[in-house]
PDB file of C-alpha atoms and ligand atoms in Angstrom:
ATOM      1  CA  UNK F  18     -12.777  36.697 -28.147  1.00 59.00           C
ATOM      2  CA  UNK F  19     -14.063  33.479 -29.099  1.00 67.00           C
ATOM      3  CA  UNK F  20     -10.910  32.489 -31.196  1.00 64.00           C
ATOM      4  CA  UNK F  21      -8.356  33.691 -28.462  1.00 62.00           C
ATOM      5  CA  UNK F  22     -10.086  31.801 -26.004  1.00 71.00           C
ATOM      6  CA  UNK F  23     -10.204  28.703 -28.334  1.00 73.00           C
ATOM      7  CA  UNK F  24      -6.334  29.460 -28.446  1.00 65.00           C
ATOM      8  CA  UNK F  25      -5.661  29.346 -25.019  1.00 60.00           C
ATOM      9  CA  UNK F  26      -7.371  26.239 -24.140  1.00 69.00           C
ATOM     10  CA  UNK F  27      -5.796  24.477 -27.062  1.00 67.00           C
ATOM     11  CA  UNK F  28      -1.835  25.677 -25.565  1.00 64.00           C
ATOM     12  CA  UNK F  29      -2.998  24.484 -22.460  1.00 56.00           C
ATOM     13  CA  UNK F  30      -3.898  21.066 -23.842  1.00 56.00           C
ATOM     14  CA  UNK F  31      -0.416  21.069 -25.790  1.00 54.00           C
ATOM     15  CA  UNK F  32       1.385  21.861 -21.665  1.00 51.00           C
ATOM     16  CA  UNK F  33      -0.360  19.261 -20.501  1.00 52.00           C
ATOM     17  CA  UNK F  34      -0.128  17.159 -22.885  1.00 49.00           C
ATOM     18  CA  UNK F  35       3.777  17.991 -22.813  1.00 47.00           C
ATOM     19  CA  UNK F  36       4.149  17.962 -19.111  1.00 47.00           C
ATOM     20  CA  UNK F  37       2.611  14.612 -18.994  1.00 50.00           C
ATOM     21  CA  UNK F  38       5.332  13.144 -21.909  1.00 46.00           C
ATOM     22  CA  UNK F  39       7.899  14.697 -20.011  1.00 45.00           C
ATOM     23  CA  UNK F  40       7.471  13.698 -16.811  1.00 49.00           C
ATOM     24  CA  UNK F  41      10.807  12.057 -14.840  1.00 49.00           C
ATOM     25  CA  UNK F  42       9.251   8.038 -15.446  1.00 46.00           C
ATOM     26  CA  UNK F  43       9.562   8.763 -19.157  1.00 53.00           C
ATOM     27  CA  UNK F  44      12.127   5.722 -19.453  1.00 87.00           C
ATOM     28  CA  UNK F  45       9.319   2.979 -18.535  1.00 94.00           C
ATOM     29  CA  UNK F  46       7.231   2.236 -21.903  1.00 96.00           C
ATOM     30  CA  UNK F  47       3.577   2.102 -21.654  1.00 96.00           C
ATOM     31  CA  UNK F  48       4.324  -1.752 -22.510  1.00 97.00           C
ATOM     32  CA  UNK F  49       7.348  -1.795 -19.628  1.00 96.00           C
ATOM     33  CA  UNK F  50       4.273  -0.071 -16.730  1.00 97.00           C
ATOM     34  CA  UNK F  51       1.364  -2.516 -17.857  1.00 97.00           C
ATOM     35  CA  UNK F  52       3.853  -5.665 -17.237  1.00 97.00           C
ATOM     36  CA  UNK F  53       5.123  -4.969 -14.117  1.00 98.00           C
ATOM     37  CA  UNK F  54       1.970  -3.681 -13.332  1.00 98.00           C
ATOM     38  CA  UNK F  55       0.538  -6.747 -13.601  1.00 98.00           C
ATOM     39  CA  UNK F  56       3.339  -8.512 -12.292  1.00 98.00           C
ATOM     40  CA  UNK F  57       2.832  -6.559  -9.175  1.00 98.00           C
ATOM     41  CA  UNK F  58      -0.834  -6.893  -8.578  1.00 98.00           C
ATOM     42  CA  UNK F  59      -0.453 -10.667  -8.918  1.00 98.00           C
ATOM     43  CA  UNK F  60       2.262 -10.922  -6.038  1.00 98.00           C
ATOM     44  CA  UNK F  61       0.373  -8.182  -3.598  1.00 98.00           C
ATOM     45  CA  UNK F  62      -2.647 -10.298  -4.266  1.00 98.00           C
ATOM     46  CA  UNK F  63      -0.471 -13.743  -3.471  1.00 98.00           C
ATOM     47  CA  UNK F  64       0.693 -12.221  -0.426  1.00 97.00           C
ATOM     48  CA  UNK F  65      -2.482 -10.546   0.843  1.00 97.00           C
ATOM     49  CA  UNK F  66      -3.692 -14.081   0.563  1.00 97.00           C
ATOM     50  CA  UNK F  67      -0.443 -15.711   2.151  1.00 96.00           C
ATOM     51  CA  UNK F  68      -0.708 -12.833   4.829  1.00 96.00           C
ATOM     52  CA  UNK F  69      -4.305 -13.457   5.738  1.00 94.00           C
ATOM     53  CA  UNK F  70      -5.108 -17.148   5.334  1.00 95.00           C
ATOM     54  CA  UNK F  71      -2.376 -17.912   8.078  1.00 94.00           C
ATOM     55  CA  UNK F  72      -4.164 -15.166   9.995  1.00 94.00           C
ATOM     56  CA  UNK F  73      -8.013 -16.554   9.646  1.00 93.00           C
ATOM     57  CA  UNK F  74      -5.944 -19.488  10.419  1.00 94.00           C
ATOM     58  CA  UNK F  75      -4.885 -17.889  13.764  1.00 95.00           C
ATOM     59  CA  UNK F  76      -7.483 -15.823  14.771  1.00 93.00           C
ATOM     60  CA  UNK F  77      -9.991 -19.440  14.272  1.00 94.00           C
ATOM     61  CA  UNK F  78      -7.677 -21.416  16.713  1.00 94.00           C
ATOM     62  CA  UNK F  79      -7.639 -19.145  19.511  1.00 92.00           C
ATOM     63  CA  UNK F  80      -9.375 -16.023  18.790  1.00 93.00           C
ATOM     64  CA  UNK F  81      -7.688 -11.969  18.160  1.00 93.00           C
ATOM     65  CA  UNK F  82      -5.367 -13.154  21.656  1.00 90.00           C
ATOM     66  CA  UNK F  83      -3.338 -15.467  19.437  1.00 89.00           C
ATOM     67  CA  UNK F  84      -3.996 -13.497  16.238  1.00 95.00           C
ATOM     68  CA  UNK F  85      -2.478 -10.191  17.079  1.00 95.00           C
ATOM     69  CA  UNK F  86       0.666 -12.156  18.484  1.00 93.00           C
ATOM     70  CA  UNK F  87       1.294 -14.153  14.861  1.00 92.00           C
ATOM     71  CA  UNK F  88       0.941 -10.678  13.309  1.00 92.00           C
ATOM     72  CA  UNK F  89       4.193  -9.890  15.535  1.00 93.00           C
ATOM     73  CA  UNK F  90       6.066 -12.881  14.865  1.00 94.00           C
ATOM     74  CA  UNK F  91       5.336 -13.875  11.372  1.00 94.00           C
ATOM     75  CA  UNK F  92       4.412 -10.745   9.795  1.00 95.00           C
ATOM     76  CA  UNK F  93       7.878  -9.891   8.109  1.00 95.00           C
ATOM     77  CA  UNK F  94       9.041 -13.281   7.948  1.00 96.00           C
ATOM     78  CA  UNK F  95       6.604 -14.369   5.620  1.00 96.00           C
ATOM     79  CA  UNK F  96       6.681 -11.057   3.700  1.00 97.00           C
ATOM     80  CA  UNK F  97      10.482 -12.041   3.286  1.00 97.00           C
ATOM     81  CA  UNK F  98       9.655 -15.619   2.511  1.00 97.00           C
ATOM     82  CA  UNK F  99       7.236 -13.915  -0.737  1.00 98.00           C
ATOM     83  CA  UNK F 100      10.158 -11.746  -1.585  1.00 98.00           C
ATOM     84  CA  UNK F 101      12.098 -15.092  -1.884  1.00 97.00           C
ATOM     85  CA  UNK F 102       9.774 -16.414  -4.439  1.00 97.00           C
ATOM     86  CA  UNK F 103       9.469 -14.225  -6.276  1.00 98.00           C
ATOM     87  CA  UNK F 104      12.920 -12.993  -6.293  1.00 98.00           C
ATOM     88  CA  UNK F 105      11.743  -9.138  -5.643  1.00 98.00           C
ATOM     89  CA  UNK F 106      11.270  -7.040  -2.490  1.00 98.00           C
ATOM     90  CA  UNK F 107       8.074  -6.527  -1.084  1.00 98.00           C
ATOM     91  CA  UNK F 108       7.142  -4.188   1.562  1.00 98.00           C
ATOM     92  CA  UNK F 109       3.610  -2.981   3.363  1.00 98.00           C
ATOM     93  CA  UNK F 110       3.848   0.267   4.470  1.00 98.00           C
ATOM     94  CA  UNK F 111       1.574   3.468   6.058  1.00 98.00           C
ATOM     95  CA  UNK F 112       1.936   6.515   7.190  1.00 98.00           C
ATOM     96  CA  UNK F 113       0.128   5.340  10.567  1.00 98.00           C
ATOM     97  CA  UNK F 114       2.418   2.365  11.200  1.00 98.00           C
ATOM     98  CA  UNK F 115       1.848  -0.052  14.020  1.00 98.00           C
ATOM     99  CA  UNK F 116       5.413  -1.843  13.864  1.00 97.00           C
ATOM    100  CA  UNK F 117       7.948   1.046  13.301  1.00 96.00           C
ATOM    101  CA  UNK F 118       9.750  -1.276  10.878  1.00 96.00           C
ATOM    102  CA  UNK F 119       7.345  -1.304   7.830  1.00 97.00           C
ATOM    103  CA  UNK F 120       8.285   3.002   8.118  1.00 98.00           C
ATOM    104  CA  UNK F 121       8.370   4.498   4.523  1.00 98.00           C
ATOM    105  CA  UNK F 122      10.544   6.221   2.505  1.00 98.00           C
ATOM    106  CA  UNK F 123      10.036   9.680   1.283  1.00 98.00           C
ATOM    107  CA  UNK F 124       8.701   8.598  -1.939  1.00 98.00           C
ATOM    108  CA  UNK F 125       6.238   6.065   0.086  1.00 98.00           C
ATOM    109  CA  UNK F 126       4.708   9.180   1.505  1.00 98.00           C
ATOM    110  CA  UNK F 127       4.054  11.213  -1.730  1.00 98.00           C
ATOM    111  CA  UNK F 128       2.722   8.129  -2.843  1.00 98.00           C
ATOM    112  CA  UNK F 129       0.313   7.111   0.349  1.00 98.00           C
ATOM    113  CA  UNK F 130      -0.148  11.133  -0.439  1.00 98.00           C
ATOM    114  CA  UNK F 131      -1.391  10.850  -4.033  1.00 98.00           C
ATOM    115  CA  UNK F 132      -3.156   8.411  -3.386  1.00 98.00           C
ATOM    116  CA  UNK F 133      -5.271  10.164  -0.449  1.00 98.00           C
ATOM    117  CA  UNK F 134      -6.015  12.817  -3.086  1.00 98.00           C
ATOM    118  CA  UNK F 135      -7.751  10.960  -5.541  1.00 98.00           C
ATOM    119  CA  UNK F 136      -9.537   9.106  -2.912  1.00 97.00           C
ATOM    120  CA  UNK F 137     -11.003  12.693  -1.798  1.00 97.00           C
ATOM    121  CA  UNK F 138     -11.462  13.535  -5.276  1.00 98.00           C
ATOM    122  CA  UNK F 139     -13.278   9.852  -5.648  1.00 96.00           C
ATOM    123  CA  UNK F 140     -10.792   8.602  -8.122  1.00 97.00           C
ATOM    124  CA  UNK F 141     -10.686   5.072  -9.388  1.00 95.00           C
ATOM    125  CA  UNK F 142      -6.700   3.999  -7.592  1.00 97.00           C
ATOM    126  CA  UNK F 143      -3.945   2.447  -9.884  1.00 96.00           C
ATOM    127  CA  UNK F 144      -0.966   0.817  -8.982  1.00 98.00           C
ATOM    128  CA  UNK F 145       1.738   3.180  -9.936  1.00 98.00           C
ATOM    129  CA  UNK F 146       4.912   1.764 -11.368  1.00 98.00           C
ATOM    130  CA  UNK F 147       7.843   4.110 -12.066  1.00 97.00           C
ATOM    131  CA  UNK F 148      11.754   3.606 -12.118  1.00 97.00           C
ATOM    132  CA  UNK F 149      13.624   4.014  -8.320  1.00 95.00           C
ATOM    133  CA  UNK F 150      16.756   5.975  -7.937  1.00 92.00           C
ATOM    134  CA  UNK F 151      19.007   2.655  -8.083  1.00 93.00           C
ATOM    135  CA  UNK F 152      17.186   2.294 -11.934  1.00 94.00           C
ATOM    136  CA  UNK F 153      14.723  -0.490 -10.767  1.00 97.00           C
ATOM    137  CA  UNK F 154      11.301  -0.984 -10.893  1.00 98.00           C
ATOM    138  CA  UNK F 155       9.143   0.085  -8.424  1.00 98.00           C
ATOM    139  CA  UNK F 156       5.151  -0.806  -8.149  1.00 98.00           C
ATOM    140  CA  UNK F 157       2.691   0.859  -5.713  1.00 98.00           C
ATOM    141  CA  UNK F 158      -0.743  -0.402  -5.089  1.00 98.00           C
ATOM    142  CA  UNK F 159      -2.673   0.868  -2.085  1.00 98.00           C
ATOM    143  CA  UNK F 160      -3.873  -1.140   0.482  1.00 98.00           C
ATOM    144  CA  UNK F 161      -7.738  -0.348   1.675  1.00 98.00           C
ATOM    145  CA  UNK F 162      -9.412  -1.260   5.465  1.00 98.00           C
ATOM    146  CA  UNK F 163     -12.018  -3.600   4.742  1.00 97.00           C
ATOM    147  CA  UNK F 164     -14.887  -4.845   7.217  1.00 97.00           C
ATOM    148  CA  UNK F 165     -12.639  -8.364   8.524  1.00 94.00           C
ATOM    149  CA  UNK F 166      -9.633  -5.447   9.351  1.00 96.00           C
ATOM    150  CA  UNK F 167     -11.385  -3.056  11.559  1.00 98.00           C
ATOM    151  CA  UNK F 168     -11.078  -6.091  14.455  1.00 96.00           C
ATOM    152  CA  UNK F 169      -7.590  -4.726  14.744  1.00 97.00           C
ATOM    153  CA  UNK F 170      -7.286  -1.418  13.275  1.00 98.00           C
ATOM    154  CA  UNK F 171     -10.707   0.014  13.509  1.00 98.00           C
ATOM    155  CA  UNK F 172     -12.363   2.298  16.513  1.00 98.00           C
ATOM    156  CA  UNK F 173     -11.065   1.361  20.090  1.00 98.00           C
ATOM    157  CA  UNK F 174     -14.785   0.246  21.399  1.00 98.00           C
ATOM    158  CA  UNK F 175     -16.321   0.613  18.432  1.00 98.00           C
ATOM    159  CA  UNK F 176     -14.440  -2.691  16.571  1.00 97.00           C
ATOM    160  CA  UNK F 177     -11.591  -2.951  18.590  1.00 98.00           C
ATOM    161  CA  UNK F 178     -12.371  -4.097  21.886  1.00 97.00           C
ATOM    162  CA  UNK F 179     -11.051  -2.551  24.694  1.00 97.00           C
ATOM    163  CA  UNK F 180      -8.817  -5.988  25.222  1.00 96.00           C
ATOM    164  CA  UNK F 181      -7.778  -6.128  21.914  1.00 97.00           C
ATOM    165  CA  UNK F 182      -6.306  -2.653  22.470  1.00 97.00           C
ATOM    166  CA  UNK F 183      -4.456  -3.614  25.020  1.00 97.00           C
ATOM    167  CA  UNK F 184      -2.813  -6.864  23.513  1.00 96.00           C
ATOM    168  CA  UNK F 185      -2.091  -4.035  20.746  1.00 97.00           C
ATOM    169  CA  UNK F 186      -0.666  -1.590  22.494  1.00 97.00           C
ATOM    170  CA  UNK F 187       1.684  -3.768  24.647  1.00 96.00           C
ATOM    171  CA  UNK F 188       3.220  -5.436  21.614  1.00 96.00           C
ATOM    172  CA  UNK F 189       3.296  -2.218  20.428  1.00 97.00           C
ATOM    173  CA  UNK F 190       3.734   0.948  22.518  1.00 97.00           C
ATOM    174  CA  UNK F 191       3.937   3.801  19.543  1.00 97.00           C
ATOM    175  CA  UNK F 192       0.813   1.966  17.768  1.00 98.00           C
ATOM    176  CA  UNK F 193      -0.726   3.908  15.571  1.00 98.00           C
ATOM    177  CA  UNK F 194      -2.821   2.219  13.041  1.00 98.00           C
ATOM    178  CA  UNK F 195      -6.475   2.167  14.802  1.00 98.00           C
ATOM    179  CA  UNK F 196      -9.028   4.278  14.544  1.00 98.00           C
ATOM    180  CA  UNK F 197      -9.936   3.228  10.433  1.00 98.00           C
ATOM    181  CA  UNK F 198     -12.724   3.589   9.154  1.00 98.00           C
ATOM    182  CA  UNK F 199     -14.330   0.785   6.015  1.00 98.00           C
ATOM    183  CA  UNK F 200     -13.033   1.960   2.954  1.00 97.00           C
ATOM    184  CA  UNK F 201     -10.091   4.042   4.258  1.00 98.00           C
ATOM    185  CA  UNK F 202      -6.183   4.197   2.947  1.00 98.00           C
ATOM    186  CA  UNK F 203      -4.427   2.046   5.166  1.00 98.00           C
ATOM    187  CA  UNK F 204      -1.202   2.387   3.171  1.00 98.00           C
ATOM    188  CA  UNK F 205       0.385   0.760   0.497  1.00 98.00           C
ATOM    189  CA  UNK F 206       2.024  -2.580  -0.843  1.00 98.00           C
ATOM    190  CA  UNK F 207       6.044  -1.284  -2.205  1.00 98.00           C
ATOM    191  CA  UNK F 208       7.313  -3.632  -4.764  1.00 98.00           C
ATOM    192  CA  UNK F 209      11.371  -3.518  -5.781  1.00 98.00           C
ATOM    193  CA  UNK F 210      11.782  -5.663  -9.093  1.00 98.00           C
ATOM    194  CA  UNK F 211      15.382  -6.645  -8.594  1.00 94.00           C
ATOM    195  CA  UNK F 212      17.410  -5.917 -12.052  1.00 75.00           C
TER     196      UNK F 212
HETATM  197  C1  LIG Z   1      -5.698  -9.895  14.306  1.00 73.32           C
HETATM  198  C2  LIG Z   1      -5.451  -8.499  14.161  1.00 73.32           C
HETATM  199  C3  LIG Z   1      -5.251  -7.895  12.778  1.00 73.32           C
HETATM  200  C4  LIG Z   1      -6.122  -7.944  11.720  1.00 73.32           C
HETATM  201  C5  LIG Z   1      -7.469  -8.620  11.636  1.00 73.32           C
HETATM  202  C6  LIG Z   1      -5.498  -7.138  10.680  1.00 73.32           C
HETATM  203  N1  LIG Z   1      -4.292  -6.649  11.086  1.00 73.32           N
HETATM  204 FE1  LIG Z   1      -3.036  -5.424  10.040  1.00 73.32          FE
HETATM  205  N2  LIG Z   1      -1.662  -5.580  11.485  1.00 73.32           N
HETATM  206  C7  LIG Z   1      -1.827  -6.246  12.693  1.00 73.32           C
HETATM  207  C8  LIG Z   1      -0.563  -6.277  13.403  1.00 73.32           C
HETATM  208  C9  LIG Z   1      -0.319  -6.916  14.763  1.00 73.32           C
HETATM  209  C10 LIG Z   1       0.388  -5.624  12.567  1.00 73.32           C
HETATM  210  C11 LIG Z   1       1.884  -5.440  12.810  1.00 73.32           C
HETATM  211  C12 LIG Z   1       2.633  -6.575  12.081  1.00 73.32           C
HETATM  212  C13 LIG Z   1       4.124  -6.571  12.290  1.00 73.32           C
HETATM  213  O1  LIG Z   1       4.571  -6.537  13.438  1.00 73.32           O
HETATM  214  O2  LIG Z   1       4.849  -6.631  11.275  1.00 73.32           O
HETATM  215  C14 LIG Z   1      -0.340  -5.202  11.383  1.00 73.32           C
HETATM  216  C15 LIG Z   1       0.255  -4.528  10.325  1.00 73.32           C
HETATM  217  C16 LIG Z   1      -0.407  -4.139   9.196  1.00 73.32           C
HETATM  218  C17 LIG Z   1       0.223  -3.416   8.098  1.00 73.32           C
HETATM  219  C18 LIG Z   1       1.695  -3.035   7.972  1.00 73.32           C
HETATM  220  C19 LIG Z   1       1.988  -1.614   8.294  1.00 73.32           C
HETATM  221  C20 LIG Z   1       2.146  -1.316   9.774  1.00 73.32           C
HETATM  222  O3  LIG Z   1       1.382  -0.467  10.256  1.00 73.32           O
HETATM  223  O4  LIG Z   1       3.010  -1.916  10.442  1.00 73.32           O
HETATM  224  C21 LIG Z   1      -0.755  -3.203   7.173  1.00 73.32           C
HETATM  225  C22 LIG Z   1      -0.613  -2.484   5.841  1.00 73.32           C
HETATM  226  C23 LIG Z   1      -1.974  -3.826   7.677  1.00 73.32           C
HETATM  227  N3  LIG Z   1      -1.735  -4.371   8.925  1.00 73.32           N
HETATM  228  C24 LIG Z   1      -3.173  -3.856   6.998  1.00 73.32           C
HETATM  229  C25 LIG Z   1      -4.245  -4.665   7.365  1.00 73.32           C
HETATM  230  C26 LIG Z   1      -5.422  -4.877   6.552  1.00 73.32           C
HETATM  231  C27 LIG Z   1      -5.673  -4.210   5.209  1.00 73.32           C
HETATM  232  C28 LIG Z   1      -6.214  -5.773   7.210  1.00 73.32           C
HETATM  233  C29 LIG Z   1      -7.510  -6.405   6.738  1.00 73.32           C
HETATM  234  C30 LIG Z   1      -7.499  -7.039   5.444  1.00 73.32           C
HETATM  235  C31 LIG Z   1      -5.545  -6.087   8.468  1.00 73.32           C
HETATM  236  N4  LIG Z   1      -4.351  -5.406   8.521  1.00 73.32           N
HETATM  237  C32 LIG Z   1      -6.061  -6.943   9.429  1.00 73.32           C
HETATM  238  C33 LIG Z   1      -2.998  -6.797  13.145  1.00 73.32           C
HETATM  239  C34 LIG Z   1      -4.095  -7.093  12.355  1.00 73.32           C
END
């Protein structure tokens, strides 16, 4: 009993161990993933800080009012302006969206969906990089609420104030990234390395 149970945990090692070689990113090496890994956390982190400085910036000269209205302008403009630089394509993207045109693919989904699971399960998070359809690149980090977000995306009279909401909502009629919580998946930085 002992011995066939032995042998059934060791085949199921082998599957796994199979199923993991075999799985459809096989044609990144482990050396290929930890570079653009790394390339990718450096320019989410460069345009996190891009993204927010000019809205500290904002929200310190005339409060959420003028804030929420950058956000509308210069959002995607200076996303575009750190694709530029960096010569890839860089998109922030949910599956609550507040301006329709950040929507995700399919594969954004299963991603902002595998990464919800290990957050339940209380998984560390990784950026995933695997290759696209078109043969390029692709990195995936997620993007978590912190305290300085829920201003804008937190609980309507809780953090948001019932002004802010408003601003929100009439930039943005469909809105529907509010309600976060501290801590919670707000969605995820997509990264195309251009070949
Ligand atoms: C001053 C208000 C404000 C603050 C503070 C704020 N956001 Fe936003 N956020 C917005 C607005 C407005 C948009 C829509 C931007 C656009 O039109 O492209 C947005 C869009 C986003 C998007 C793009 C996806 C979508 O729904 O369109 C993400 C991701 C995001 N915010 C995350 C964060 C995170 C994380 C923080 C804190 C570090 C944060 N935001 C802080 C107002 C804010």
């Amino acid at each position: 009993m002992k011995l066939l149970n032995k042998m059934l945990r060791n085949s199921i090692i082998i599957l796994l161990v199979l199923g993991v070689v075999s799985c459809k990113n096989s044609s990144l090496s482990k050396k290929e993933k930890l570079e653009y890994s790394n390339k990718g956390k450096e320019i989410a982190q460069a345009s996190f800080k891009e993204l927010s400085g000019k809205l500290m910036e904002q929200m310190q000269l005339g409060g959420i009012e003028k804030a929420i209205p950058f956000c509308n302008i210069e959002a995607l403009p200076l996303t575009k302006e750190m694709s530029e630089k960096y010569n890839v394509e860089i998109k922030r993207t949910s599956n609550k969206l507040r301006n329709s045109r950040n929507r995700a693919t399919d594969r954004e989904l299963e991603v902002i969906q595998i990464f919800e699971k290990l957050m339940t399960e209380n998984e560390r998070l990784s950026p995933i990089v695997e290759l696209n359809n078109n043969s390029q690149k692709h990195f995936y980090a997620p993007i978590i609420i912190k305290a300085n977000c829920l201003v804008c995306h937190g609980k309507v009279k809780e953090t948001v104030t019932i002004k802010t909401d408003s601003i929100i909502k009439s930039l943005y009629p469909n809105d529907e990234a509010i309600g976060y919580n501290e801590g919670d998946l707000r969605g995820i930085w997509s990264i195309t390395f251009k070949n």
